[in-house]
GROMACS .gro file of C-alpha atoms in nm:
model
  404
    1UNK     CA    1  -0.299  -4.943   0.961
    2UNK     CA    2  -0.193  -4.577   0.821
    3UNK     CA    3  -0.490  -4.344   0.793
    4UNK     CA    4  -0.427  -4.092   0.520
    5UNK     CA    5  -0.412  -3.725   0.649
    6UNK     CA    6  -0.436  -3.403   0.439
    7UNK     CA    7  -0.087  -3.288   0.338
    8UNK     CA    8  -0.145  -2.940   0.509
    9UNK     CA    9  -0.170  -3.156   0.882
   10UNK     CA   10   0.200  -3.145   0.889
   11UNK     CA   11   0.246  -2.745   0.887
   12UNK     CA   12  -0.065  -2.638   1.085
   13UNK     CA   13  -0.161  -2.789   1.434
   14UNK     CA   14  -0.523  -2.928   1.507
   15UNK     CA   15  -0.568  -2.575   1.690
   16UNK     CA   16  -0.451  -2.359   1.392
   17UNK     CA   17  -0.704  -2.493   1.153
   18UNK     CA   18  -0.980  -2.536   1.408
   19UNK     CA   19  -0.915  -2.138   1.419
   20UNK     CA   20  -1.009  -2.098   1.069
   21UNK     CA   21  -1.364  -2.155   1.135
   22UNK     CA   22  -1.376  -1.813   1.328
   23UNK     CA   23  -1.301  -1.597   0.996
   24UNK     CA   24  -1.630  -1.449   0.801
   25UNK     CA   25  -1.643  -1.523   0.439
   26UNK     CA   26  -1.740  -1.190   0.405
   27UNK     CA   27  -1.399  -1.081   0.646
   28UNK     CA   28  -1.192  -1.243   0.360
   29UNK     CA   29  -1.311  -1.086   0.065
   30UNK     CA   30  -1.287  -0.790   0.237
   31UNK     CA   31  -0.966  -0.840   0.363
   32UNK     CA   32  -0.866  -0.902  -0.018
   33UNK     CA   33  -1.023  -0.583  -0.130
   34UNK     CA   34  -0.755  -0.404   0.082
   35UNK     CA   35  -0.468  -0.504  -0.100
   36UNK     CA   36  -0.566  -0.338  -0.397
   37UNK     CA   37  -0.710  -0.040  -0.217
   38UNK     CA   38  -0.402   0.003  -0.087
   39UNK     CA   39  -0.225  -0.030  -0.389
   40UNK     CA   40  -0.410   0.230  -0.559
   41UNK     CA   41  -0.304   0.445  -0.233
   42UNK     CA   42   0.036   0.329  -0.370
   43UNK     CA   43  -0.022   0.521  -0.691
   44UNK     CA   44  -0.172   0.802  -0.510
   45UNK     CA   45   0.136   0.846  -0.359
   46UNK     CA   46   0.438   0.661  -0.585
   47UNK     CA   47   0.276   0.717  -0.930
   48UNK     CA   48   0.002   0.987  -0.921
   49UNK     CA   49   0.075   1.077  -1.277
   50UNK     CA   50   0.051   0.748  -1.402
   51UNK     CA   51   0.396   0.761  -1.577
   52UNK     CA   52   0.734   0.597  -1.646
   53UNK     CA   53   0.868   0.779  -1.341
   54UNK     CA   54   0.686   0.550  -1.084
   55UNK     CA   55   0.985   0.323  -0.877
   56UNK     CA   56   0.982  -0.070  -1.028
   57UNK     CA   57   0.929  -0.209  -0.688
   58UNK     CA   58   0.533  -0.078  -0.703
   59UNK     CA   59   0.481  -0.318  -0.992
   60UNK     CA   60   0.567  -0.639  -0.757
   61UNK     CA   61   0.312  -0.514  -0.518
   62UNK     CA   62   0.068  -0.424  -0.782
   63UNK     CA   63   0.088  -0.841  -0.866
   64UNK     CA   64   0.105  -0.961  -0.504
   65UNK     CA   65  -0.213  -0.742  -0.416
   66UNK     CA   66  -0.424  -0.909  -0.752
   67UNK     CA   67  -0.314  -1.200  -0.635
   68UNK     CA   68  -0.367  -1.194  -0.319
   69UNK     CA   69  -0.691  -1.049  -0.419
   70UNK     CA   70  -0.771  -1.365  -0.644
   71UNK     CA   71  -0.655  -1.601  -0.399
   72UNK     CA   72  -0.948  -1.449  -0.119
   73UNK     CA   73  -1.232  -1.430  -0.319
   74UNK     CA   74  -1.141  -1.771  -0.415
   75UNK     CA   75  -1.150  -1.877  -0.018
   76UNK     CA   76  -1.433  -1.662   0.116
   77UNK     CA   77  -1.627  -1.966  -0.095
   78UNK     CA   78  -1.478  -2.250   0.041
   79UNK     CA   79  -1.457  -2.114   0.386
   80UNK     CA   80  -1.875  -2.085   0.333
   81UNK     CA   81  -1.899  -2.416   0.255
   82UNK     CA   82  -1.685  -2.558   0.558
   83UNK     CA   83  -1.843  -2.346   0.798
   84UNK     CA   84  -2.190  -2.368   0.666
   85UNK     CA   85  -2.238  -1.962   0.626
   86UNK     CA   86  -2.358  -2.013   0.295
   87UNK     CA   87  -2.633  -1.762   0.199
   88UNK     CA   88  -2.748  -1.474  -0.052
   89UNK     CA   89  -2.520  -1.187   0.073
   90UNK     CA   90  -2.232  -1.376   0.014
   91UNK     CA   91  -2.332  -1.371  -0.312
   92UNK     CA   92  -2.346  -0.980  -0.308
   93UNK     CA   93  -2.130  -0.903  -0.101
   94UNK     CA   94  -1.879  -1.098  -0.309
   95UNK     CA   95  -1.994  -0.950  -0.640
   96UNK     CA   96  -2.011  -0.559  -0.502
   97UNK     CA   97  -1.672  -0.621  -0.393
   98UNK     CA   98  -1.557  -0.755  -0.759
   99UNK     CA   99  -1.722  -0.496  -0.922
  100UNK     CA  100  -1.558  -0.205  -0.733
  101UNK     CA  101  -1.213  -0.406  -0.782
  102UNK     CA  102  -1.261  -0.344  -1.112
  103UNK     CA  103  -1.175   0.025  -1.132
  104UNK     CA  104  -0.873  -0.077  -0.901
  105UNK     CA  105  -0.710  -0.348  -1.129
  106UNK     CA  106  -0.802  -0.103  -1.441
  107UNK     CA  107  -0.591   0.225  -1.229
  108UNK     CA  108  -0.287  -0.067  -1.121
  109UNK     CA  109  -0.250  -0.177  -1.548
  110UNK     CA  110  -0.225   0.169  -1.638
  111UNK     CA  111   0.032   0.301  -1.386
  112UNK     CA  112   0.217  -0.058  -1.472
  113UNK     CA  113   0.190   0.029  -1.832
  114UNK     CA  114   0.243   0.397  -1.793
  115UNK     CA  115  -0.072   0.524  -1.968
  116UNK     CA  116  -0.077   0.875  -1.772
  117UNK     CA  117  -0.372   1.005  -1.782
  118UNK     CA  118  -0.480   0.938  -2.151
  119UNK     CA  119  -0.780   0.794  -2.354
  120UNK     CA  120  -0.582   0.499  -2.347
  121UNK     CA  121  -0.609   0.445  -1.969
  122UNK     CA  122  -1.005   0.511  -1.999
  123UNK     CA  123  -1.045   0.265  -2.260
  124UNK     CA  124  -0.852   0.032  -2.050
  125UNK     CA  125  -1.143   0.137  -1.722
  126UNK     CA  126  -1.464   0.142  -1.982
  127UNK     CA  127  -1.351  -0.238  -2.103
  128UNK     CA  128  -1.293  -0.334  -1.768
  129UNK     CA  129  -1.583  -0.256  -1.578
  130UNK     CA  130  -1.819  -0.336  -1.950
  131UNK     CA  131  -1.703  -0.662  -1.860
  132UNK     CA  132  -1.835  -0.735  -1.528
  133UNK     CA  133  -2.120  -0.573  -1.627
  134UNK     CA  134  -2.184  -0.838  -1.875
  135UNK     CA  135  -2.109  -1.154  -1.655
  136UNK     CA  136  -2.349  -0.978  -1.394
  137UNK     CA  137  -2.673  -0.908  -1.621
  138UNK     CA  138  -2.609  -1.303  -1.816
  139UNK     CA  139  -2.648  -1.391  -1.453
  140UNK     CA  140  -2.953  -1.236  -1.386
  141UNK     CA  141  -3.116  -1.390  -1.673
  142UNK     CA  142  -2.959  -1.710  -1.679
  143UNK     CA  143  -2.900  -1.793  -1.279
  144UNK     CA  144  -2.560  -1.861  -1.383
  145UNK     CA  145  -2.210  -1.703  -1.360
  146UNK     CA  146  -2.044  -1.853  -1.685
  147UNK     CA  147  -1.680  -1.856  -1.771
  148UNK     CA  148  -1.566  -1.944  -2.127
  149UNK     CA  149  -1.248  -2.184  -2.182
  150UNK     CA  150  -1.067  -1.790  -2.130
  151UNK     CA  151  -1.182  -1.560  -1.923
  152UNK     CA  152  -1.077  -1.288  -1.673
  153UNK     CA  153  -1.074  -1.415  -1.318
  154UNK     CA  154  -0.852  -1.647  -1.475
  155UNK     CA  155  -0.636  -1.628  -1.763
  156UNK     CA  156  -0.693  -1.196  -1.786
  157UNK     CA  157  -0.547  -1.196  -1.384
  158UNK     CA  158  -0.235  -1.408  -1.477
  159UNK     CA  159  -0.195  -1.194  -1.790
  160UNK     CA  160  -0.196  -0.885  -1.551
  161UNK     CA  161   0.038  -0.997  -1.316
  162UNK     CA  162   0.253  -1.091  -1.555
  163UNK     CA  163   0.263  -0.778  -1.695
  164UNK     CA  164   0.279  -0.644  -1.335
  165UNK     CA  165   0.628  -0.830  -1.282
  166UNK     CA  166   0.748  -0.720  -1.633
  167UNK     CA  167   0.725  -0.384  -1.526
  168UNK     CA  168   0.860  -0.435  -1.200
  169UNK     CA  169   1.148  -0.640  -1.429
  170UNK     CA  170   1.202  -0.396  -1.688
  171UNK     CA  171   1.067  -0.066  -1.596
  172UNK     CA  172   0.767   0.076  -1.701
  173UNK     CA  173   0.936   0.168  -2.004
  174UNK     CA  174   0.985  -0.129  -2.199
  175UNK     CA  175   0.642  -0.097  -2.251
  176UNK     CA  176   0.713   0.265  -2.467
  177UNK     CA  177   0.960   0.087  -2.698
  178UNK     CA  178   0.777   0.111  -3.092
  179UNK     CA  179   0.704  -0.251  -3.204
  180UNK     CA  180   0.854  -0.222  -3.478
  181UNK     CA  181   1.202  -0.185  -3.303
  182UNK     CA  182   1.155  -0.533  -3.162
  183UNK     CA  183   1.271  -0.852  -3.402
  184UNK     CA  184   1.050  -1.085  -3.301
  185UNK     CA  185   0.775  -0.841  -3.349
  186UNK     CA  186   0.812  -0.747  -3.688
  187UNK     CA  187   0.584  -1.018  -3.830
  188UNK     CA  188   0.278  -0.811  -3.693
  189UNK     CA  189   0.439  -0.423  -3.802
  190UNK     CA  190   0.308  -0.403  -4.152
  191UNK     CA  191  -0.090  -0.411  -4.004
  192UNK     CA  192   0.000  -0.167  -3.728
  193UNK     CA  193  -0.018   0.216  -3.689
  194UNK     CA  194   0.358   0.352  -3.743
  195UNK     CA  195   0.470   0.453  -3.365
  196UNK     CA  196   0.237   0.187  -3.179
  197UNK     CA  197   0.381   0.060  -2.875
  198UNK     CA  198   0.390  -0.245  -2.682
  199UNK     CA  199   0.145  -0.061  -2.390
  200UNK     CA  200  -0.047   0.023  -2.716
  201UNK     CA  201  -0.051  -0.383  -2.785
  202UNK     CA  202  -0.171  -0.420  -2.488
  203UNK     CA  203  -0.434  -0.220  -2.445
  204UNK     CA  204  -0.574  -0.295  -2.754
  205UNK     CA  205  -0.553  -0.651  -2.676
  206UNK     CA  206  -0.792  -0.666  -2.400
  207UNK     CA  207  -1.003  -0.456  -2.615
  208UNK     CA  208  -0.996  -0.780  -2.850
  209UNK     CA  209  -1.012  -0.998  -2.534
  210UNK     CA  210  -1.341  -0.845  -2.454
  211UNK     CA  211  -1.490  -0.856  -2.772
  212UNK     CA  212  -1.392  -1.206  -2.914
  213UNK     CA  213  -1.388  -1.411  -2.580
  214UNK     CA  214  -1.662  -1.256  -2.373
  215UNK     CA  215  -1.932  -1.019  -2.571
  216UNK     CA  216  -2.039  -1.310  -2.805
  217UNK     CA  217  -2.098  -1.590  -2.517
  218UNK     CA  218  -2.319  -1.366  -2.331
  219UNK     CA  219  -2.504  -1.233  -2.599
  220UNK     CA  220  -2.551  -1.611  -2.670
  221UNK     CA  221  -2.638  -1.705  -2.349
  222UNK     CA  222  -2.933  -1.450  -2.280
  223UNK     CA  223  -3.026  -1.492  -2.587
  224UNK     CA  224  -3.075  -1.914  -2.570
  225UNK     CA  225  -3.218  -1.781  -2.254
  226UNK     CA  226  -3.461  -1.591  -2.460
  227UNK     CA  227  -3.552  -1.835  -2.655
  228UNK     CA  228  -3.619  -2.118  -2.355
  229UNK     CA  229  -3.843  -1.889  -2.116
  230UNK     CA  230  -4.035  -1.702  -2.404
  231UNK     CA  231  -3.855  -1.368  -2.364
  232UNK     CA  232  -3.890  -1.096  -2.563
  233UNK     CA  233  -3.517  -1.053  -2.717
  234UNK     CA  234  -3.577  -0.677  -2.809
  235UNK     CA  235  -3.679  -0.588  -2.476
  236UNK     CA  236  -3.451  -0.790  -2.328
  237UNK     CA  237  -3.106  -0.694  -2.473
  238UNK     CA  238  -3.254  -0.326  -2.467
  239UNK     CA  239  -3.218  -0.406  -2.090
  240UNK     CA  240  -2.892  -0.540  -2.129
  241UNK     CA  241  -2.708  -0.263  -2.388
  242UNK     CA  242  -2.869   0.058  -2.334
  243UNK     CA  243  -2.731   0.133  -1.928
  244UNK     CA  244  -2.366   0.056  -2.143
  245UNK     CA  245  -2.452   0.256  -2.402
  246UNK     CA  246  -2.589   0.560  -2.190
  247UNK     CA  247  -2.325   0.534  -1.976
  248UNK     CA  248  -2.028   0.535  -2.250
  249UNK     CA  249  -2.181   0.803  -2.429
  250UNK     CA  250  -2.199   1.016  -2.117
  251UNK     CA  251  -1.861   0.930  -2.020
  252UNK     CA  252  -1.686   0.963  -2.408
  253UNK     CA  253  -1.866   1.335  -2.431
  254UNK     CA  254  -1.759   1.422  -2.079
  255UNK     CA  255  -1.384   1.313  -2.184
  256UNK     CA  256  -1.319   1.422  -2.472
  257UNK     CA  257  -1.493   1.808  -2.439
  258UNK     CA  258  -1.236   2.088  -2.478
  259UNK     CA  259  -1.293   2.203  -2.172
  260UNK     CA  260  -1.260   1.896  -1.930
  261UNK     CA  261  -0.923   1.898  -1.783
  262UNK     CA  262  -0.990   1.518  -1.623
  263UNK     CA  263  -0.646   1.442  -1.903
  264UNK     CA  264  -0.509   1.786  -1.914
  265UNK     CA  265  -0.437   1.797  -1.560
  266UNK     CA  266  -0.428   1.480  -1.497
  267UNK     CA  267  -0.713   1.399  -1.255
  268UNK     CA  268  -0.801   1.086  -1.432
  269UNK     CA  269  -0.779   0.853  -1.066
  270UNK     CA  270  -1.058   1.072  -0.968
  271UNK     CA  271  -1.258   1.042  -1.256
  272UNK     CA  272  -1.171   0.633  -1.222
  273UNK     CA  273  -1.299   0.630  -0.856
  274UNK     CA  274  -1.569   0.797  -0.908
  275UNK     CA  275  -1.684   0.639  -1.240
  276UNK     CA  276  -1.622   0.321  -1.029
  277UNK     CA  277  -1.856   0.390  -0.724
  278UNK     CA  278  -2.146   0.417  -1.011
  279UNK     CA  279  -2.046   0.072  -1.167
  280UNK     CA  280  -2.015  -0.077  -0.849
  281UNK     CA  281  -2.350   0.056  -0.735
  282UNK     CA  282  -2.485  -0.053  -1.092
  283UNK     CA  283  -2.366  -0.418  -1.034
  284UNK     CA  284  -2.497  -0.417  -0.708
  285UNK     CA  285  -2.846  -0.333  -0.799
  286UNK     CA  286  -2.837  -0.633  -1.074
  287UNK     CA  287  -2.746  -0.870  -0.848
  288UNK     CA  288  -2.969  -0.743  -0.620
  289UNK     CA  289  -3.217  -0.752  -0.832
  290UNK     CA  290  -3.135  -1.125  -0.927
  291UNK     CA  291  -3.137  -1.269  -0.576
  292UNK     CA  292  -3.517  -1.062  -0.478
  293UNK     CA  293  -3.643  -1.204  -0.837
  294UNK     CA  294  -3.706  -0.836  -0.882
  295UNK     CA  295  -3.785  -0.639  -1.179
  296UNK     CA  296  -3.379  -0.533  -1.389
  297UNK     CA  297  -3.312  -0.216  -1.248
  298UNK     CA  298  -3.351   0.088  -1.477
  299UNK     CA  299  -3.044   0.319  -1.306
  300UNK     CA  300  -3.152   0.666  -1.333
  301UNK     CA  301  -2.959   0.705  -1.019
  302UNK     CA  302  -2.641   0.620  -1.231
  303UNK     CA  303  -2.723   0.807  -1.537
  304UNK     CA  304  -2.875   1.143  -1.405
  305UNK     CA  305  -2.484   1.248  -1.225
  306UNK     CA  306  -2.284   1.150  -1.573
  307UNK     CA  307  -2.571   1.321  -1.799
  308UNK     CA  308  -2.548   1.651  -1.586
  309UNK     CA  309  -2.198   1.668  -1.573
  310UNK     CA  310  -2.102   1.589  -1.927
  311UNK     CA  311  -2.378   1.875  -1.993
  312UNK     CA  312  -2.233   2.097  -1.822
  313UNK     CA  313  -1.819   2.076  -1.900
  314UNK     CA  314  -1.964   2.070  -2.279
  315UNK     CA  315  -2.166   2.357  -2.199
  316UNK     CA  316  -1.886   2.536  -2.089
  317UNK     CA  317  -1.682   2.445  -2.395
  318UNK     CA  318  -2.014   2.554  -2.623
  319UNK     CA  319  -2.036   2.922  -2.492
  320UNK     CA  320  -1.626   2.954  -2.408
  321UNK     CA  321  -1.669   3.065  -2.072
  322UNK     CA  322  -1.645   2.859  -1.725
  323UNK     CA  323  -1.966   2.798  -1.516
  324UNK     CA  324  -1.855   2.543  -1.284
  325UNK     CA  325  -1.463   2.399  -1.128
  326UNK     CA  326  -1.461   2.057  -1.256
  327UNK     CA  327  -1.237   1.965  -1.062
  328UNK     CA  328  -1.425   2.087  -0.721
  329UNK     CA  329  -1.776   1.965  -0.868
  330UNK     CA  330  -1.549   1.566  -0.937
  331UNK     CA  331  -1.465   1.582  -0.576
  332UNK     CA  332  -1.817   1.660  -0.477
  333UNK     CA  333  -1.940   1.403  -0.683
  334UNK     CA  334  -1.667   1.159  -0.549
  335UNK     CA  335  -1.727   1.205  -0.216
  336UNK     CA  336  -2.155   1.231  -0.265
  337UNK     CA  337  -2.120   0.899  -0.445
  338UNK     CA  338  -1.899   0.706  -0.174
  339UNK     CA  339  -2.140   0.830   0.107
  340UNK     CA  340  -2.410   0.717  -0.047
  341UNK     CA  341  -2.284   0.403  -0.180
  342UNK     CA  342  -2.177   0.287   0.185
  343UNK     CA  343  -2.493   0.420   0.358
  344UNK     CA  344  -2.704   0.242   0.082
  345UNK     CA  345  -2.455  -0.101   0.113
  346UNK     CA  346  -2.516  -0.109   0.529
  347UNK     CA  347  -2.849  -0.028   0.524
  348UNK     CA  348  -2.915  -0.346   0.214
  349UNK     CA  349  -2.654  -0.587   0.413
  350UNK     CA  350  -2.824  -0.505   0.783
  351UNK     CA  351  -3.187  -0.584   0.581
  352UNK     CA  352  -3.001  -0.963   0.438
  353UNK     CA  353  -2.870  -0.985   0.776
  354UNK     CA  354  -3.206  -0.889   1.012
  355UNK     CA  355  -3.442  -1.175   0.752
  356UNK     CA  356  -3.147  -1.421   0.756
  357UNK     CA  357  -3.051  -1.385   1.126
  358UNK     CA  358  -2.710  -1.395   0.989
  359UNK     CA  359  -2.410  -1.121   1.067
  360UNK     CA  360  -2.225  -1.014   0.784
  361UNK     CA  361  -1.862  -0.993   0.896
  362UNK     CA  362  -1.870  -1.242   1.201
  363UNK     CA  363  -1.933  -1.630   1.261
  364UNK     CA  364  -2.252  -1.647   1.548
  365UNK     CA  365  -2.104  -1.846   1.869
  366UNK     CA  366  -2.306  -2.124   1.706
  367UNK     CA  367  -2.193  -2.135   1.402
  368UNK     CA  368  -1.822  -2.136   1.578
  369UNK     CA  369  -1.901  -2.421   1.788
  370UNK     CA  370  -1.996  -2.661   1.530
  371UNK     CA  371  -1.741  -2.905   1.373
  372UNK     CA  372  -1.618  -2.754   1.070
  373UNK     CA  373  -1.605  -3.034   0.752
  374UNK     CA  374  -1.243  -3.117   0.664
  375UNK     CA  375  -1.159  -3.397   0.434
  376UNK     CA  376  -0.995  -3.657   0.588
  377UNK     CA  377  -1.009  -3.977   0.369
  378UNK     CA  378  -0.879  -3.947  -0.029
  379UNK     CA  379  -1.267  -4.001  -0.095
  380UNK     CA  380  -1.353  -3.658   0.115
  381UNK     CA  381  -1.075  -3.478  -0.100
  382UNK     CA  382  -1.176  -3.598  -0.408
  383UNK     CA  383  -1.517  -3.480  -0.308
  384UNK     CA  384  -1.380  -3.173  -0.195
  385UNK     CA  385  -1.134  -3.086  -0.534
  386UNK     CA  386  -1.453  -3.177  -0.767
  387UNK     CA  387  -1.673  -2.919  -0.535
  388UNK     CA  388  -1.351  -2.700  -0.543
  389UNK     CA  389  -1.376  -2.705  -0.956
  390UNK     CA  390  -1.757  -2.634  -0.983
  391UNK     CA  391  -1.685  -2.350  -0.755
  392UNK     CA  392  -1.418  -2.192  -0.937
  393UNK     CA  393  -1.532  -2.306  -1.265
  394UNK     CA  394  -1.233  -2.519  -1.341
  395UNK     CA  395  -1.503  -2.867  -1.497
  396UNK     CA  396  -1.399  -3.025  -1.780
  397UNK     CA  397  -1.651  -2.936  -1.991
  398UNK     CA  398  -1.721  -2.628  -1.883
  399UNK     CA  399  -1.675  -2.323  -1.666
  400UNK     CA  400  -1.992  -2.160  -1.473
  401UNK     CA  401  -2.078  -2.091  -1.115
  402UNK     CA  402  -2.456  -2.161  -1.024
  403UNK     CA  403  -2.603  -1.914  -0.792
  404UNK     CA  404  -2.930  -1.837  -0.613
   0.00000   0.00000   0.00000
């Protein structure tokens, strides 16, 4: 009699998966965080301006790196499960590391779009990382990641890499050409701004994404939330909408004074970075927050550096005369922030790691020597693709990760 092997069995020997069980879950969302890093080294180097002047070939490694990126923190679950390394800073580690992504994939779609350093490519950042932000704080009131029929780990990363390999097709410049200069286009040109451009479309579309798809299920879900546990729904979505609110406002007045020269001359990947660091660190404390059954964070921290920078370029746009270098005080701030954010990351993973008598980026000996779970019978694999589906939020009915 035949027993059924997986289809994988004939390309990798018992020894080559057995060797799987050595890699940290943490290791490979890590390892998929420095694609894109190095991508956006990429644009340091290839497309610093953010422009039509960047090579094509950038754009196919723009896609393979979000991909690639995907296709990890998709793993870094499964390899959990199979392993049994399973535990709370997966959890945030794997959220920290998608919320600091975020900035990334925002700086990769407007060098692939050519934005330069424009309002555009901040709106393109603000929606971005506002959307995150959301899934993260309907988590910590729910105790569950939802994903509507669309979302962005999905359907907004094929989207991007699509877009990725049209620019890598047809230049960054296709995306410049006025709508209403394309045929099949024209049904949409009499409700559009004369001059608006395909990157225009585009940008403007995940603005719409945002606000049709995503804003109105997680308003609905804290606020059913709400409603279950007895919540106050003022105090709640003052919780949930003021740290955005602050935190545009700050960031709007800070762009748009006369005298910031983040768009001027063009230190907008700075300004990303840096804005990044904070949403990262914001994300972080929610979820952090969420797995200590804490208190929501109230992010002074976050607000105090935006509020006393904004006050100070649009000070020295108020009195015409030049009290500080922005650009000098945006490095300082860069590099303060990144400092901090890693010393404040080890010192919260070494804490998980010293209660859980876990390590963060390595298997224990132990955990190497047990057997890891592989399916071997069409039973185990069904098992396996319907644990597969909750995971990744592929069910039938519905799309959600549950959490701690």
């Amino acid at each position: 009699m035949l027993s059924w092997k997986p289809a994988y069995i004939s390309y990798l020997g018992e020894k080559q998966i057995d060797n799987l069980r050595l890699y940290n879950p943490n290791l490979i969302t890590l390892i998929g965080l420095f694609f894109m890093i190095a991508n956006v080294i990429v644009i340091c180097i290839w497309s610093p301006n953010l422009d039509t002047d960047a090579p094509n070939w950038i754009n196919f490694s723009f896609a393979a790196g979000l991909w690639l990126y995907s296709t990890f923190d998709n793993v870094d679950g499964r390899q959990a499960r199979r392993t049994g390394t399973s535990s709370p800073l997966g959890e945030l580690f794997d959220h920290g590391c998608d919320a600091v992504n975020c900035t990334y994939v925002a700086l990769l779609q407007a060098a692939a779009l050519g934005l330069g350093h424009t309002s555009s490519a901040a709106i393109l950042l603000f929606v971005t990382i506002a959307g995150f932000y959301l899934s993260t704080v309907e988590e910590y009131y729910t105790g569950v990641l939802y994903l509507g029929y669309i979302n962005g780990p999905t359907e907004g990363i094929i989207v991007t890499c699509l877009a990725f390999i049209w620019s890598g097709i047809y230049g960054v410049a296709s995306w410049h050409v006025p709508v209403d200069e394309i045929s099949c286009l024209a049904w949409i040109t009499s409700i559009l701004p004369s001059g608006t451009t395909c990157a225009d479309l585009f940008v403007w579309g995940m603005v719409g994404f945002f606000l049709v798809t995503h804003l109105p299920v997680c308003i609905y879900s804290i606020g059913q939330v709400c409603k279950e546990k007895g919540l106050k729904k003022r105090s709640v979505f003052e919780n949930v909408f003021l740290p955005l609110i602050f935190t545009g406002v700050f960031i709007y007045t800070w762009l748009s004074s006369s005298s910031s020269i983040i768009f001027s001359e063009n230190h907008f990947i700075a300004f990303a970075i840096f804005t990044g660091l904070l949403f990262g660190e914001m994300a972080s404390d929610i979820i952090l927050a969420h797995l200590t059954k804490s208190e929501y964070p109230r992010f002074l921290n976050i607000y105090i550096p935006l509020f006393l920078t904004s006050l100070l370029v649009n000070l020295q746009s108020l009195f015409h005369t030049k009290l500080v270098d922005e650009y000098v005080l945006l490095l300082v701030l860069c590099g303060t922030k990144f400092y901090t954010y890693i010393v404040r990351a080890v010192r919260v993973i070494n804490a998980f790691c010293d209660f859980l008598g876990i390590r963060c980026l390595v298997i224990p000996t132990t955990k190497q020597n047990d057997k890891v779970i592989v399916p071997n019978t069409p039973a185990e694999q069904e098992t396996e693709s319907l644990l597969v589906a909750q995971e990744e939020g592929t069910s039938q009915q519905q799309q959600q990760y549950n959490t701690f």
